[in-house]
Structure formats: structure tokens, C-alpha cells
Short mmCIF file of C-alpha atoms and ligand atoms in Angstrom, two decimals:
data_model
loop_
_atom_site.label_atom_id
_atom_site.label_comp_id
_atom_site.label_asym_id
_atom_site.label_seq_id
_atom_site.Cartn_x
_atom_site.Cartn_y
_atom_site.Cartn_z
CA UNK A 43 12.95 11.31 23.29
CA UNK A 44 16.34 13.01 23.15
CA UNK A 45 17.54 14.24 19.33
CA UNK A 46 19.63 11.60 18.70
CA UNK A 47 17.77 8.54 19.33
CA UNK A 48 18.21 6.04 16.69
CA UNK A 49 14.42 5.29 14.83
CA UNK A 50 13.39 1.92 14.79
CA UNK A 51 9.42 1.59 13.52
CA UNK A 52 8.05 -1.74 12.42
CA UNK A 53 5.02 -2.60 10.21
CA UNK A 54 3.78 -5.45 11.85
CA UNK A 55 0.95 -7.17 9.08
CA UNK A 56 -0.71 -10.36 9.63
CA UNK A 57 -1.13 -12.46 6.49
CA UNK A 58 -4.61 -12.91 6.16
CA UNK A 59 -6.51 -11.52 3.45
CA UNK A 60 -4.13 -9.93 0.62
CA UNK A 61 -2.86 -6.70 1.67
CA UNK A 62 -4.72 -3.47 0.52
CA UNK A 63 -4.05 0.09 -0.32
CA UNK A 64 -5.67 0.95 3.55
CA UNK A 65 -3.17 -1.68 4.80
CA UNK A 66 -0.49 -0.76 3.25
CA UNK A 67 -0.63 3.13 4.03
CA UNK A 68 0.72 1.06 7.86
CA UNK A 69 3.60 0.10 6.40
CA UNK A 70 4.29 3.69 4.29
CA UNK A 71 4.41 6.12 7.44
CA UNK A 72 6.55 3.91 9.32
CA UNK A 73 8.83 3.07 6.68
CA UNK A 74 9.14 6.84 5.74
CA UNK A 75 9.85 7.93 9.45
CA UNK A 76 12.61 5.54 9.69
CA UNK A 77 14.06 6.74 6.18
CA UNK A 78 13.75 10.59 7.00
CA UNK A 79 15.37 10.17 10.19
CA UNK A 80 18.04 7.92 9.19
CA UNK A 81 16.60 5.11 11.24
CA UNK A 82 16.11 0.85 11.35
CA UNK A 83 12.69 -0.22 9.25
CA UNK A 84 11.83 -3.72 10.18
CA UNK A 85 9.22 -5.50 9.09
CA UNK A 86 7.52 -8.31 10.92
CA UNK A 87 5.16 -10.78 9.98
CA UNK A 88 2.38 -11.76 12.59
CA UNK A 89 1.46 -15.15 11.36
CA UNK A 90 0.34 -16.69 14.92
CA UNK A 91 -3.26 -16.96 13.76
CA UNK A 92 -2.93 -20.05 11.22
CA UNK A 93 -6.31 -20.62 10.12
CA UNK A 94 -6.63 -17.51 8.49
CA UNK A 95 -2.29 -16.76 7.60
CA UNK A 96 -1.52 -17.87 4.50
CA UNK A 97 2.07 -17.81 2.50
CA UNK A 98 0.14 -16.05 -0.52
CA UNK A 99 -0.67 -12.91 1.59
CA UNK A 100 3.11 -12.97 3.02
CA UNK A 101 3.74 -12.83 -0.65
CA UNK A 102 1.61 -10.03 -1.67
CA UNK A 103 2.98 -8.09 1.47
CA UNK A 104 6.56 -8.77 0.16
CA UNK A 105 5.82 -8.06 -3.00
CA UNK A 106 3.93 -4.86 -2.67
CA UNK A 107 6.28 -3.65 -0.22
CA UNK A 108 9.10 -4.46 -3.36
CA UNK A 109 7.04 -2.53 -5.60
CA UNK A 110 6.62 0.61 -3.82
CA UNK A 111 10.07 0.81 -3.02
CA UNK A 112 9.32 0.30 0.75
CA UNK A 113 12.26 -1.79 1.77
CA UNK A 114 13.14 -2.84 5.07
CA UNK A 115 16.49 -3.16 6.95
CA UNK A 116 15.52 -5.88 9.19
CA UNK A 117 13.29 -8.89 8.97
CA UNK A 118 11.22 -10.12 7.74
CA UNK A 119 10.96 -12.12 11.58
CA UNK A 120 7.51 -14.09 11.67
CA UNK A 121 6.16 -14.95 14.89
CA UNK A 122 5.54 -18.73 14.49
CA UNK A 123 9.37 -18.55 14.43
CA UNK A 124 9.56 -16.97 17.49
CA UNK A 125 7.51 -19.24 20.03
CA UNK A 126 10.20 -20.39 22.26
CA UNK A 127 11.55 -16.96 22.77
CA UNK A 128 7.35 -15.71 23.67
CA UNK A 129 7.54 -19.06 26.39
CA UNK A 130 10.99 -17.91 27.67
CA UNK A 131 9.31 -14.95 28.75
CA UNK A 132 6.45 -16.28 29.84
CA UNK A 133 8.24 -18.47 32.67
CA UNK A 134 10.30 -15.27 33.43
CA UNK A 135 6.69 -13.54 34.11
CA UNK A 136 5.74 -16.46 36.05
CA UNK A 137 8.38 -16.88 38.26
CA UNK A 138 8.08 -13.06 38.69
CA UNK A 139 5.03 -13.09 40.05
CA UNK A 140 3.61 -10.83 36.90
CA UNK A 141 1.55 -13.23 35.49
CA UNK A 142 -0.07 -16.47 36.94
CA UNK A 143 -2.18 -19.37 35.88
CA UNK A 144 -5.60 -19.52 36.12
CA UNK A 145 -8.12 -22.30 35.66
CA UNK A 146 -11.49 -21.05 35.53
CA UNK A 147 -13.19 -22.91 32.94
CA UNK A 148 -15.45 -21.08 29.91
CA UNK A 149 -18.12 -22.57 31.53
CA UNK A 150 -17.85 -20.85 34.59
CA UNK A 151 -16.34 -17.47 33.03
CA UNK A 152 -19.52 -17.99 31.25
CA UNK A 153 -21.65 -17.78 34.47
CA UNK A 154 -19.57 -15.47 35.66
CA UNK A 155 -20.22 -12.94 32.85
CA UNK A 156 -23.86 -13.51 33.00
CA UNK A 157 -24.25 -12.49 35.94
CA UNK A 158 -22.14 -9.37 35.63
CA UNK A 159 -24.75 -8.40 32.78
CA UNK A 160 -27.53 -9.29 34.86
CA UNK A 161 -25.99 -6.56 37.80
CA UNK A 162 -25.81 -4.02 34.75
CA UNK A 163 -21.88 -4.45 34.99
CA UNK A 164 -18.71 -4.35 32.44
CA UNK A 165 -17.78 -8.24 31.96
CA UNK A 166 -14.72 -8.55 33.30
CA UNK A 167 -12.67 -11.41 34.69
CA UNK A 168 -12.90 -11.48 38.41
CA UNK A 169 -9.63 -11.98 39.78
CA UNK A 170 -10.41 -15.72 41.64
CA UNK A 171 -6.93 -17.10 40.73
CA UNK A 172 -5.00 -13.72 40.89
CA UNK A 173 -2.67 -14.74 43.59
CA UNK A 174 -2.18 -11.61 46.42
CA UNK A 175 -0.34 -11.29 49.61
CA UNK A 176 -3.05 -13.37 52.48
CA UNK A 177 -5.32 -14.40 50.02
CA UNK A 178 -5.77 -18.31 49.75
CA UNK A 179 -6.42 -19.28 46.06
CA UNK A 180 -8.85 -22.24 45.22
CA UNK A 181 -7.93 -25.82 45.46
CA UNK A 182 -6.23 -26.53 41.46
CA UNK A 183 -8.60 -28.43 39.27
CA UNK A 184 -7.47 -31.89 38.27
CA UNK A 185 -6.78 -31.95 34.97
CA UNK A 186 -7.67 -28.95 33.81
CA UNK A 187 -5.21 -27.02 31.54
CA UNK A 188 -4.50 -23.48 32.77
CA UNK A 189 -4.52 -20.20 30.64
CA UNK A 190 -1.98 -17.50 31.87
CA UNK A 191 -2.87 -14.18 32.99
CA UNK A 192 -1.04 -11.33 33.43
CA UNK A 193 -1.49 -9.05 36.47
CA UNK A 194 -2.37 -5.85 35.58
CA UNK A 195 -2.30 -3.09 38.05
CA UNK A 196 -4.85 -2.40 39.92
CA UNK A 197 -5.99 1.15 40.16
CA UNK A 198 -4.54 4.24 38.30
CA UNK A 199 -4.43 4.81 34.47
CA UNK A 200 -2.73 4.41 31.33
CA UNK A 201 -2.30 7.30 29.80
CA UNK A 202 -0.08 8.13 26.44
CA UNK A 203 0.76 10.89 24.22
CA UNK A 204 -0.58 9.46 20.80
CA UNK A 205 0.84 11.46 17.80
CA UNK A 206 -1.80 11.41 15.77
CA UNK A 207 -4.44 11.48 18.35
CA UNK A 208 -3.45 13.60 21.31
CA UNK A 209 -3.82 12.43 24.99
CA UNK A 210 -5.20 9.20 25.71
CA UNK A 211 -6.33 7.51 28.91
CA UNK A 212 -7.77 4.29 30.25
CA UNK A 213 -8.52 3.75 34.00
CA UNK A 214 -6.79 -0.02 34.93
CA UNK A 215 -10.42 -0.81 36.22
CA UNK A 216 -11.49 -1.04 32.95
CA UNK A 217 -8.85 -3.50 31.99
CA UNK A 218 -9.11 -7.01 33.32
CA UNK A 219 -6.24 -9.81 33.39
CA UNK A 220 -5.76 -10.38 30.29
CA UNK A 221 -4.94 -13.71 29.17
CA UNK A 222 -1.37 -14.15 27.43
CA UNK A 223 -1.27 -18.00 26.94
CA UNK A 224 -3.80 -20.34 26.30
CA UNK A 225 -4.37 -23.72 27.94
CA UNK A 226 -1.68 -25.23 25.25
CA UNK A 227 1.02 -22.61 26.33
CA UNK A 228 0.90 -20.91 23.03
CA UNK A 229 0.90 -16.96 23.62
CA UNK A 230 -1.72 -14.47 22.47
CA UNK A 231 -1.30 -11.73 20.36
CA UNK A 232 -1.03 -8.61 22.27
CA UNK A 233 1.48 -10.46 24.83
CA UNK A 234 3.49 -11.61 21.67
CA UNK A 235 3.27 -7.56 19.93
CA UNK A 236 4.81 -6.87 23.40
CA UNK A 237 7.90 -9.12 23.35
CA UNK A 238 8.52 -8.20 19.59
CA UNK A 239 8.39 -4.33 19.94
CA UNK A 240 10.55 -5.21 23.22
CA UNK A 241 13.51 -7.22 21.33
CA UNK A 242 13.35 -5.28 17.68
CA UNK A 243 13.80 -2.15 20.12
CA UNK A 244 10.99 -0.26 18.62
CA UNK A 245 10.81 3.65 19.00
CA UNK A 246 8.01 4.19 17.27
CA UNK A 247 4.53 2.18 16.82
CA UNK A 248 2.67 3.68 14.49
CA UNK A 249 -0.32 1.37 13.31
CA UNK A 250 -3.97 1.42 12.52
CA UNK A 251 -6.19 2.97 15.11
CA UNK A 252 -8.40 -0.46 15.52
CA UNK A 253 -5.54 -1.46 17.84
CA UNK A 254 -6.27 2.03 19.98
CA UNK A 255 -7.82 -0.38 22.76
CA UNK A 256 -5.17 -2.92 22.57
CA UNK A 257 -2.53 0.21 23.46
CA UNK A 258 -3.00 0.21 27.30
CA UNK A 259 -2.78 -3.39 27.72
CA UNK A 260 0.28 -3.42 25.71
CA UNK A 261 2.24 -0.55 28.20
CA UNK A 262 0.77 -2.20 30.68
CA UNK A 263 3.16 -5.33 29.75
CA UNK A 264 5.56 -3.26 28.77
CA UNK A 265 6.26 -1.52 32.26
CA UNK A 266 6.05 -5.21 34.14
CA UNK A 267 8.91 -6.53 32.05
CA UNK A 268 10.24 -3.30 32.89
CA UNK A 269 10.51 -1.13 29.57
CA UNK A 270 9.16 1.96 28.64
CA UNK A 271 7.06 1.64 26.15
CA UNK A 272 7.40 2.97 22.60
CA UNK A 273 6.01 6.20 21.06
CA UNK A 274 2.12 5.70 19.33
CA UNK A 275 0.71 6.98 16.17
CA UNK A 276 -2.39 5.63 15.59
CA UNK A 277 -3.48 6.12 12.64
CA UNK A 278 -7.02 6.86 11.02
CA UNK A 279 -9.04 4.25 9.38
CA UNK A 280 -8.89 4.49 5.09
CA UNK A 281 -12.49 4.23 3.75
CA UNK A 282 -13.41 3.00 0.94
CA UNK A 283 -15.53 5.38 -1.69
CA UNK A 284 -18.89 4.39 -0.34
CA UNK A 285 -17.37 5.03 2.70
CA UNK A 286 -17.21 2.32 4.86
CA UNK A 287 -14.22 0.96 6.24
CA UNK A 288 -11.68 -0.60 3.29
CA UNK A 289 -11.69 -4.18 3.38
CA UNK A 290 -11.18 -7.05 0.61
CA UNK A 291 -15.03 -8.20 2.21
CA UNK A 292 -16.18 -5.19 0.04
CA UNK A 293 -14.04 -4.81 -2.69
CA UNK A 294 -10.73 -3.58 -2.11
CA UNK A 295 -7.81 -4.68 -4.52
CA UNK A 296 -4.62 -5.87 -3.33
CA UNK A 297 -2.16 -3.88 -3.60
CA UNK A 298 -0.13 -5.66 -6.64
CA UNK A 299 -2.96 -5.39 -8.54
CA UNK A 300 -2.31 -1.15 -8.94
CA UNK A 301 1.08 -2.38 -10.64
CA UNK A 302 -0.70 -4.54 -12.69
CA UNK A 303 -3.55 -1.81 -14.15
CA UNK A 304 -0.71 0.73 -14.86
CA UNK A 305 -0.12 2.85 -11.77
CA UNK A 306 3.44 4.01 -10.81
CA UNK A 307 4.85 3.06 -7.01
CA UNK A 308 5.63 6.41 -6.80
CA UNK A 309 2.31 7.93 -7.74
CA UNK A 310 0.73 5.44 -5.32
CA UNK A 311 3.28 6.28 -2.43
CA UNK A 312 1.92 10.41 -3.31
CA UNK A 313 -1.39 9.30 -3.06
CA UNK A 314 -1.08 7.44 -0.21
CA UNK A 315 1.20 9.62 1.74
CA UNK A 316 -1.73 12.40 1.23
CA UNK A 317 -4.30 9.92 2.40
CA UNK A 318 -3.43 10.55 5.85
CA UNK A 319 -0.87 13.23 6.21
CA UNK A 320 -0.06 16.86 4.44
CA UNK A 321 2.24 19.09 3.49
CA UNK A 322 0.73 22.12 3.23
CA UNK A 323 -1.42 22.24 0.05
CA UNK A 324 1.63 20.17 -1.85
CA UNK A 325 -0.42 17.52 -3.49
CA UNK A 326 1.92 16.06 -6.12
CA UNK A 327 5.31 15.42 -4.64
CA UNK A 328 8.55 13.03 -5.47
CA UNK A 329 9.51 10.22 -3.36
CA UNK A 330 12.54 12.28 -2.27
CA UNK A 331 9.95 15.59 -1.37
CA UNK A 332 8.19 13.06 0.73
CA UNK A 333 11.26 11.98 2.34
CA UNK A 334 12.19 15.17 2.95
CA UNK A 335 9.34 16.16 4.47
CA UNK A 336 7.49 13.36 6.44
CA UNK A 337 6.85 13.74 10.34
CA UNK A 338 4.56 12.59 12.75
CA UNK A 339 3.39 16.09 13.30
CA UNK A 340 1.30 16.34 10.68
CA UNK A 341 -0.51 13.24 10.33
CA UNK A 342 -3.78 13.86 9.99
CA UNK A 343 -6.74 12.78 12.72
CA UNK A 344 -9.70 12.07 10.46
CA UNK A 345 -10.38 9.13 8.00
CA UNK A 346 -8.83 9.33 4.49
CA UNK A 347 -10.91 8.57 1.75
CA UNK A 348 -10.09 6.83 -1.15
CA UNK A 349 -10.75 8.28 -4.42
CA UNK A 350 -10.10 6.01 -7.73
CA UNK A 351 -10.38 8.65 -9.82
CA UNK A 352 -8.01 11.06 -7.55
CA UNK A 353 -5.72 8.47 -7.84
CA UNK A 354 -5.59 8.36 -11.78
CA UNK A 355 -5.44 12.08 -11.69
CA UNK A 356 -2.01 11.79 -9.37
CA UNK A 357 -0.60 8.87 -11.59
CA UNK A 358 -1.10 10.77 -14.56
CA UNK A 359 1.05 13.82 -13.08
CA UNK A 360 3.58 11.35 -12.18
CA UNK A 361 3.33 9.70 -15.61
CA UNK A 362 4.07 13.36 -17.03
CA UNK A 363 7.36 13.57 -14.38
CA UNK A 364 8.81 10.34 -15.24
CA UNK A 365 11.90 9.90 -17.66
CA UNK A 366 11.06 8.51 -20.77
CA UNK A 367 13.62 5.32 -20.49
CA UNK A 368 11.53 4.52 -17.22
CA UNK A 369 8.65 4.82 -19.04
CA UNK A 370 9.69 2.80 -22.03
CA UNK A 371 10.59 -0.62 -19.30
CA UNK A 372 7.38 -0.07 -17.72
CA UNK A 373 4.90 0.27 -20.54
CA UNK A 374 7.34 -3.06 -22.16
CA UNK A 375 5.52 -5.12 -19.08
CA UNK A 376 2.45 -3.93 -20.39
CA UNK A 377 3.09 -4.93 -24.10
CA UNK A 378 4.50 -7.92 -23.13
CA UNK A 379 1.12 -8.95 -21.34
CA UNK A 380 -0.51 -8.86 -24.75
CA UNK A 381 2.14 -10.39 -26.42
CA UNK A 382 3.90 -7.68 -28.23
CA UNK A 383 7.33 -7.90 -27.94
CA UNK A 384 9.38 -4.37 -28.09
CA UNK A 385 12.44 -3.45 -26.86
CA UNK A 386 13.72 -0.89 -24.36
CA UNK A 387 15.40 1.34 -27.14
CA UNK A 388 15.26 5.40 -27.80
CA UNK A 389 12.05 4.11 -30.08
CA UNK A 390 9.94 2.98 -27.27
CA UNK A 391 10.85 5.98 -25.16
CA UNK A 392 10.05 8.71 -28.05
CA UNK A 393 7.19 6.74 -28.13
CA UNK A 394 6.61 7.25 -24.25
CA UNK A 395 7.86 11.00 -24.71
CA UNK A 396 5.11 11.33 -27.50
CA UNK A 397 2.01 9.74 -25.65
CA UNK A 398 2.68 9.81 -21.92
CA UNK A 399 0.99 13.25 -21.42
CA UNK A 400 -2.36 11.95 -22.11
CA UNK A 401 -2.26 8.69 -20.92
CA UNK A 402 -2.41 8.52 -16.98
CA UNK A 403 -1.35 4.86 -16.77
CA UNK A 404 0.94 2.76 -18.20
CA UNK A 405 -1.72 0.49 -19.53
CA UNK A 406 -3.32 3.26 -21.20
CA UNK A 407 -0.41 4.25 -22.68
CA UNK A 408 0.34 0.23 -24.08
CA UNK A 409 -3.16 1.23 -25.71
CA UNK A 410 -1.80 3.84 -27.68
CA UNK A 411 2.45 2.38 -28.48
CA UNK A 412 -0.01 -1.35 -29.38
CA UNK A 413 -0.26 0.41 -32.79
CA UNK A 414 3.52 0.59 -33.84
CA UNK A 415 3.76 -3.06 -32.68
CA UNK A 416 0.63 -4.96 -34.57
CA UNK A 417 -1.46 -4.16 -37.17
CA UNK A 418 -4.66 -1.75 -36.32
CA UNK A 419 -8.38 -2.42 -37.97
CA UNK A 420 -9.84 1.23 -38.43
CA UNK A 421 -13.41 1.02 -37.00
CA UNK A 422 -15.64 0.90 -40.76
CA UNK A 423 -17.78 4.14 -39.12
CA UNK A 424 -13.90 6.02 -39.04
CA UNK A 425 -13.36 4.55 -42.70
CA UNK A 426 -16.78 5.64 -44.02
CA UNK A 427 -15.99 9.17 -42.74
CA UNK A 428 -12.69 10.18 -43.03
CA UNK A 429 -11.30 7.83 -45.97
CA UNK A 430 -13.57 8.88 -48.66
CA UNK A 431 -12.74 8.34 -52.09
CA UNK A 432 -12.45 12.32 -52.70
CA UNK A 433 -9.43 11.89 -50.56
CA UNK A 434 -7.98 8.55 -51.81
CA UNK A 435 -5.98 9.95 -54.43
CA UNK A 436 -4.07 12.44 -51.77
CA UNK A 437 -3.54 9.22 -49.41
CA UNK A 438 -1.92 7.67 -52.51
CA UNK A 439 0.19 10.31 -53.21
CA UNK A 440 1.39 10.43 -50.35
CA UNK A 441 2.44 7.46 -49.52
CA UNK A 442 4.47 7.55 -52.73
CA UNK A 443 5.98 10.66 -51.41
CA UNK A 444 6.99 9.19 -48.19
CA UNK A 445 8.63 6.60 -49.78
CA UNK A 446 11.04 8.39 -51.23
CA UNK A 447 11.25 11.20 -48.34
CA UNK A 448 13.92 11.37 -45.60
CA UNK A 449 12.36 9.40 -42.88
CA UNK A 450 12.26 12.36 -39.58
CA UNK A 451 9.72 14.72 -38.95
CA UNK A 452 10.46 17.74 -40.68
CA UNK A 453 10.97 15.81 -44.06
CA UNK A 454 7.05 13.72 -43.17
CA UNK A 455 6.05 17.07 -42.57
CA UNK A 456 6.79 18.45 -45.83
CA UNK A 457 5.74 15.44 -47.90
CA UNK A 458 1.92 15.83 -46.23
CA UNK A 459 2.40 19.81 -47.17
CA UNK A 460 3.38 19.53 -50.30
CA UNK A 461 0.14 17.07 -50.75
CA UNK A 462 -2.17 18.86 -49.73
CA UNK A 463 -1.16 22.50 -51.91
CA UNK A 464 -1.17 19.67 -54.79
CA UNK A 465 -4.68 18.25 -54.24
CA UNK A 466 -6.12 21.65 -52.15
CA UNK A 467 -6.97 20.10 -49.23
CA UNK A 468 -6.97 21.42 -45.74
CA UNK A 469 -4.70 20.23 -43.35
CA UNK A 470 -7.41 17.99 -41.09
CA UNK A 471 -8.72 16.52 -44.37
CA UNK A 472 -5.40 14.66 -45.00
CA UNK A 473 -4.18 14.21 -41.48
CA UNK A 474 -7.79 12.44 -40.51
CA UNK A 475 -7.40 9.81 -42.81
CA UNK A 476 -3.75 9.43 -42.26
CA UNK A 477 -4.77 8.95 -38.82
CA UNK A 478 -7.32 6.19 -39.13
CA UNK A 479 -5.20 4.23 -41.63
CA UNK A 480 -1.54 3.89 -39.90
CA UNK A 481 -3.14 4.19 -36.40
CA UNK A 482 -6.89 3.16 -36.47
CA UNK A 483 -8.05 6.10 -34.60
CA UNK A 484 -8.77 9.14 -36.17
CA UNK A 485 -7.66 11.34 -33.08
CA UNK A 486 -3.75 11.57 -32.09
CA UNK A 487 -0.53 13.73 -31.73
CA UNK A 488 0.46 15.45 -34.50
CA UNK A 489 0.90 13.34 -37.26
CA UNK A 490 4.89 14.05 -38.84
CA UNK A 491 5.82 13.20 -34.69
CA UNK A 492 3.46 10.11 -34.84
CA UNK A 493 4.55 8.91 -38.17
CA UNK A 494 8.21 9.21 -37.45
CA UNK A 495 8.12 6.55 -34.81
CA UNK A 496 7.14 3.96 -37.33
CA UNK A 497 9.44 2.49 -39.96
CA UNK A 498 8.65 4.04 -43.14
CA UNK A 499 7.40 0.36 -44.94
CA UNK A 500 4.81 0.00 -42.18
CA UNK A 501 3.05 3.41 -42.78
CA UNK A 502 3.30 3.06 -46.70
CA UNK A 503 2.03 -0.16 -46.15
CA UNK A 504 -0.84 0.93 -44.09
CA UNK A 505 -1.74 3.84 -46.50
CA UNK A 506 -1.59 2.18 -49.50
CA UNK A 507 -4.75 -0.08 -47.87
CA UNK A 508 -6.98 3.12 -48.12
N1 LIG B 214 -0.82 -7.37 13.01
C1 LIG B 214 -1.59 -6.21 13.28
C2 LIG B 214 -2.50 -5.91 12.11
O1 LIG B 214 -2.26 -6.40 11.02
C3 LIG B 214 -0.74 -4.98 13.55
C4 LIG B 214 -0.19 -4.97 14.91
C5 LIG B 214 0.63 -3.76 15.26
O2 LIG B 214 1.00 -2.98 14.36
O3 LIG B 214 0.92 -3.64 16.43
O4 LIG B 214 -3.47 -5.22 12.29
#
């Protein structure tokens, strides 16, 4: 590859099943590689199989892709869109002579592979129909449809560089003529992979490593229609926490769902960048770090992991990094969901500024900014303890004080001082019950900051209900 080759990667999903975390980490990489090295991201939808494609999983690909800020330059192509372009080549193979039609019938390729397992042999399609120089071919089968095959070569190896895992090899004897259109014409997938990555100009393929076997077959077709194939990555498998491979079978979440429980895209794009690739020891890093740094050289070869509460622990950094104003239209979604409407304004961020440090999503943090929004019911075991009637009389004077005080911090501040000197009282044992009144909890921030985010009605309001 010479240093100024122009990227061009692809993620390639097929829309069945709604797309997952372990999916999704396909589309990252490649995306990433094409933005670090100024190149083409294109992203292609393999549809072909219809019983299981559906336009909901296209729409949770889009969608997810939207939300973590993975945008494409080209595409989205789908392959049912593509069909006459897969038969154009087809015919060219035909005429060619680098594919041909062959009409063995399952039946008979049944036979034919129970026999090879009786001989203690690989199944593997024989060849009858594979046309060669002398040989005469059996008499065509009346109205039988044929499948096409392609020719692969006969002898020799495929062998690539894969960036993630090293030197690979398969002997051609262990690959068969694979069949690239079925008896209706309609072409199979690794045939159709071929013509795509051929016409989008892919560089790079880097994919899951399930399609590790599919690889040689692919350059095989590749080098017929007389192209070099692409560079591989195949990437490791993402497990899920018991460990087995991450599937929606056994519980994965799609991937719109993280947006929807309170995690950032770019504290998901950290995690997920890390799930497969490092850095060094750099474990919480900014879209643009990532950018900077992303390469194929250091993906890594074994199976990432996935870790809930690893995750949290990254959104919550990346709740701590992000601006309050960003903050303050996220958490609004949130709100909004429980039908609270507030505004985008410097209130909702202070309130963001205040409580994003110990929140480490954005739903957690609508849990806390709920309170300035709708009224709160202190828990009567938070009543019973903290609002006592030994303390009622300081509650009351203070909200009288606060209703004549300057509403900011440093004048709340000085009203709850100057209460408790008057009615001896320790800080805690006015600043509890404050608590549990105006927010129904008994634990948060310090109070002045707290307090000054509400209007001053709503918290003489709420203390005058002790
Ligand atoms: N459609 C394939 C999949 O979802 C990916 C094919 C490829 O990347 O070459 O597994």
C-alpha cells in the first residue's frame, strides 16, 4: 500500500436482529480508520437474506450509527438494489470461463457427501460439471435449474496478511466450487461481498472474525475478476459477561437502547474503541484522542469482554468532561420522558454543573434535577428522623429568613448561619432537614449551591410544610 492511497473501509451489516454493542464495534474501527486517514466511509446494507432483513434493524443501524456520531460519506447502497449489477457480472464470469453451471441435484450432492463421510473424507463438491480442457461433461438434465459455480483454482494457497491476526493460509484443496447463484439466478452472499468491495473500491475490510473462513473464497473471486483484493482486519469476537459470544439470543441490547438509559455516544465510542484496541494504558480518551490515534496496528487479537459496570464507570468520566450546556439538552430528553418540561437555560446547566459529578448517566442525573421540576414526598422514615419537632422552629425561621434574603448562594448561606448561632444548632442538624424537605433526600451537595437553583417561593414553600 503506498502512503498516499486514498482509505475507503465499509461496514457492511445485515439487518437481521437489531444491531448490538459487539456489532457495532464493526462499524467503529472502520469508520475511525477512514476518519484518521482522511479517507471514504461507506456504509452498506446486506439485505439479500429477506426472511430474516427487516426495515426496523436498517433503522436501528441508521440510527445508532447517528447517535454515535459514526457518519458515513457514501451509502447507504443495499444489495437488493443491486441485483442486476451482481447478474451483469455473473454472465461476464460465465462467458469467461470463471464460473459455470452445474446441475447436480441435492439429492445426488446428498449421496455424494455420504459417501465422502463414509471414505473418512472432507465433503466437498466433486467437480462433475467443472468444465476442463478434454473433459466431456454429462449430458444437461431436462429441466433442471442450474446453480453457478465458480472455478476456484486448483492447487496452491490463499494466503493474506490479516492485521489483526497475522499470516493466514488456506490450501485451494480445501476449498470447493463454491456456488455464487442459485437455481433462480439470484447471487449468494460471498459472490455479492465480492462485487461490492470491488465497485465501492474498498482498501480496507475490516469485519468480524466469523467471516475468517469466508476470506479465501472471497480473494479467490477477487483475483478471477482480476483485482487485488483489499487489506483484512478481522476482528475478535465481543463476549458477553458470562462470556459467551454477544448475541440478542442471550441478552444483548441494541444499541439505541444505551442512548435511551443515559449513556453518552462518546463514552460508548471510549468504551468500545478499548474493547478491541489500545493506546497504551489511555483508558478514558475524547473522540478527537481517538481520532488521533486509531490504527490497525494495535488492534488487539483476543476477545473483548463486555463489562456493564466498566461501562458506567467510563460514562461517568465522560459525564464529568462534558460542558454543562451539553449536559443540560441531554438530561432535557430525559425529563421530558417523564413529563417534566424544562428548558435548556444557564438553570438547567448549573443544575448539570452541580450534580453531574456523581451521577454517571444522564438518567441518573434526571433523578436528581426531577426535584426542581415537581414536587418531592420525603420518605416518612427521613421525616421521623431528621424533621423533628426540636428542629421545627429553626426550619421556620428560616424560611422566613430566606424570604427576605438576596436569592444567591452566599446570601442562602448566611441566612442558614445566622439560624443556626440563633437556635445553637450544628450545621448537619439544620442542613438534614433542609435537605429532606426541598429535596426529599436527606443526602446532597451542599445546600446554599442546591438551594440557589430553585426559585426562592418553591423552597419557602417546601419548608414551611415541615
Ligand atoms: N454482513 C456481514 C455481517 O453482518 C458482514 C460482511 C462483511 O463485513 O464482509 O456479518
Amino acid at each position: 500500500m503506498s502512503n498516499n492511497q486514498h482509505i475507503r473501509t465499509r461496514f457492511a451489516p445485515s439487518p437481521t436482529g437489531f444491531i448490538h454493542l459487539g456489532n457495532i464495534r464493526s462499524a467503529l474501527y472502520p469508520w475511525a480508520f477512514a476518519r484518521a486517514k482522511q479517507g471514504t466511509f461507506i456504509l452498506r446494507i446486506e439485505d439479500t437474506d429477506l426472511e430474516r432483513s427487516s426495515q426496523a434493524a436498517v433503522d436501528v443501524i441508521v440510527e445508532g450509527m447517528k447517535w454515535l456520531g459514526l457518519d458515513h460519506d457514501e451509502g447507504p447502497f443495499f444489495q437488493m438494489q443491486r441485483m442486476e449489477r451482481y447478474k451483469e457480472v455473473l454472465r461476464q464470469m460465465l462467458e469467461a470461463g470463471l464460473a459455470y453451471h452445474c446441475y447436480m441435484s441435492t439429492t445426488e450432492l446428498d449421496a455424494l457427501r455420504e459417501r465422502q463421510m463414509a471414505a473418512k473424507q472432507k465433503p466437498r463438491y466433486d467437480g462433475t460439471w467443472r468444465p476442463e480442457p478434454g473433459k466431456t461433461l454429462p449430458p444437461v438434465p431436462a429441466g433442471v435449474q442450474p446453480v453457478v459455480r465458480f472455478r476456484n483454482p486448483i492447487g496452491g494457497s490463499v494466503v493474506w496478511e490479516d492485521k489483526v491476526k497475522g499470516r493466514i493460509e488456506f490450501s485451494n484443496d480445501e476449498l470447493d466450487d463454491l456456488v455464487i447463484a442459485r437455481p433462480d439466478g439470484t447471487p449468494t452472499y460471498n459472490f455479492c461481498v465480492v462485487v461490492d468491495d470491488i465497485d465501492m473500491r474498498i482498501t480496507h475490510v475490516i469485519r468480524g472474525d466469523d467471516h475468517v473462513n469466508n476470506t479465501p473464497r472471497q480473494i479467490n473471486i477477487f483475483r478471477a475478476l482480476g483485482q487485488e483484493p483489499p487489506v483484512y482486519a478481522h476482528l475478535p469476537t465481543v463476549l458477553n459477561e458470562q462470556g459467551e459470544k454477544m448475541s440478542k439470543r442471550n441478552g444483548a441490547k441494541p444499541v439505541t437502547q444505551y442512548r435511551d438509559e443515559g449513556f453518552l455516544a462518546d463514552a460508548v465510542v471510549n468504551y468500545l474503541a478499548r474493547l478491541g484496541w489500545s493506546h497504551g494504558d489511555d483508558e478514558i480518551f475524547s473522540r478527537e484522542q481517538f481520532l488521533q490515534w486509531f490504527d490497525l496496528d494495535h488492534l488487539g487479537k483476543s476477545a473483548g469482554q463486555y463489562d456493564e459496570a466498566k461501562l458506567r464507570w467510563v460514562n461517568a468520566q465522560h459525564m464529568k468532561m462534558t460542558s454543562d450546556t451539553v449536559l443540560a439538552s441531554l438530561v432535557q430528553v430525559q425529563l421530558d420522558k417523564r413529563g417534566i418540561t424544562a428548558p435548556v437555560d444557564q438553570r438547567l446547566a448549573g443544575m448539570c454543573g452541580l450534580f453531574k459529578d456523581r451521577c454517571s448517566t444522564t438518567v441518573e442525573l434526571a433523578d436528581w434535577l426531577a426535584m426542581y421540576f415537581v414536587a418531592t414526598s420525603p420518605s416518612d422514615e427521613d421525616r421521623a428522623a431528621h424533621v423533628t419537632d426540636a428542629v421545627k422552629p429553626a426550619i421556620a425561621a428560616l424560611a422566613d429568613r430566606l424570604a427576605h434574603a438576596d436569592w444567591n448562594k452566599a446570601a442562602i448561606s448566611q441566612a442558614i448561619k445566622d439560624t443556626i448561632a440563633e437556635h445553637k444548632l450544628k450545621m448537619p442538624q439544620l442542613a438534614v432537614p433542609v435537605r429532606v424537605l426541598v429535596c426529599g433526600r436527606a443526602q446532597t451537595p451542599s445546600i446554599d449551591a442546591v438551594l440557589e437553583l430553585f426559585s426562592r417561593d418553591e423552597v419557602v414553600t417546601r419548608l414551611r410544610s415541615a
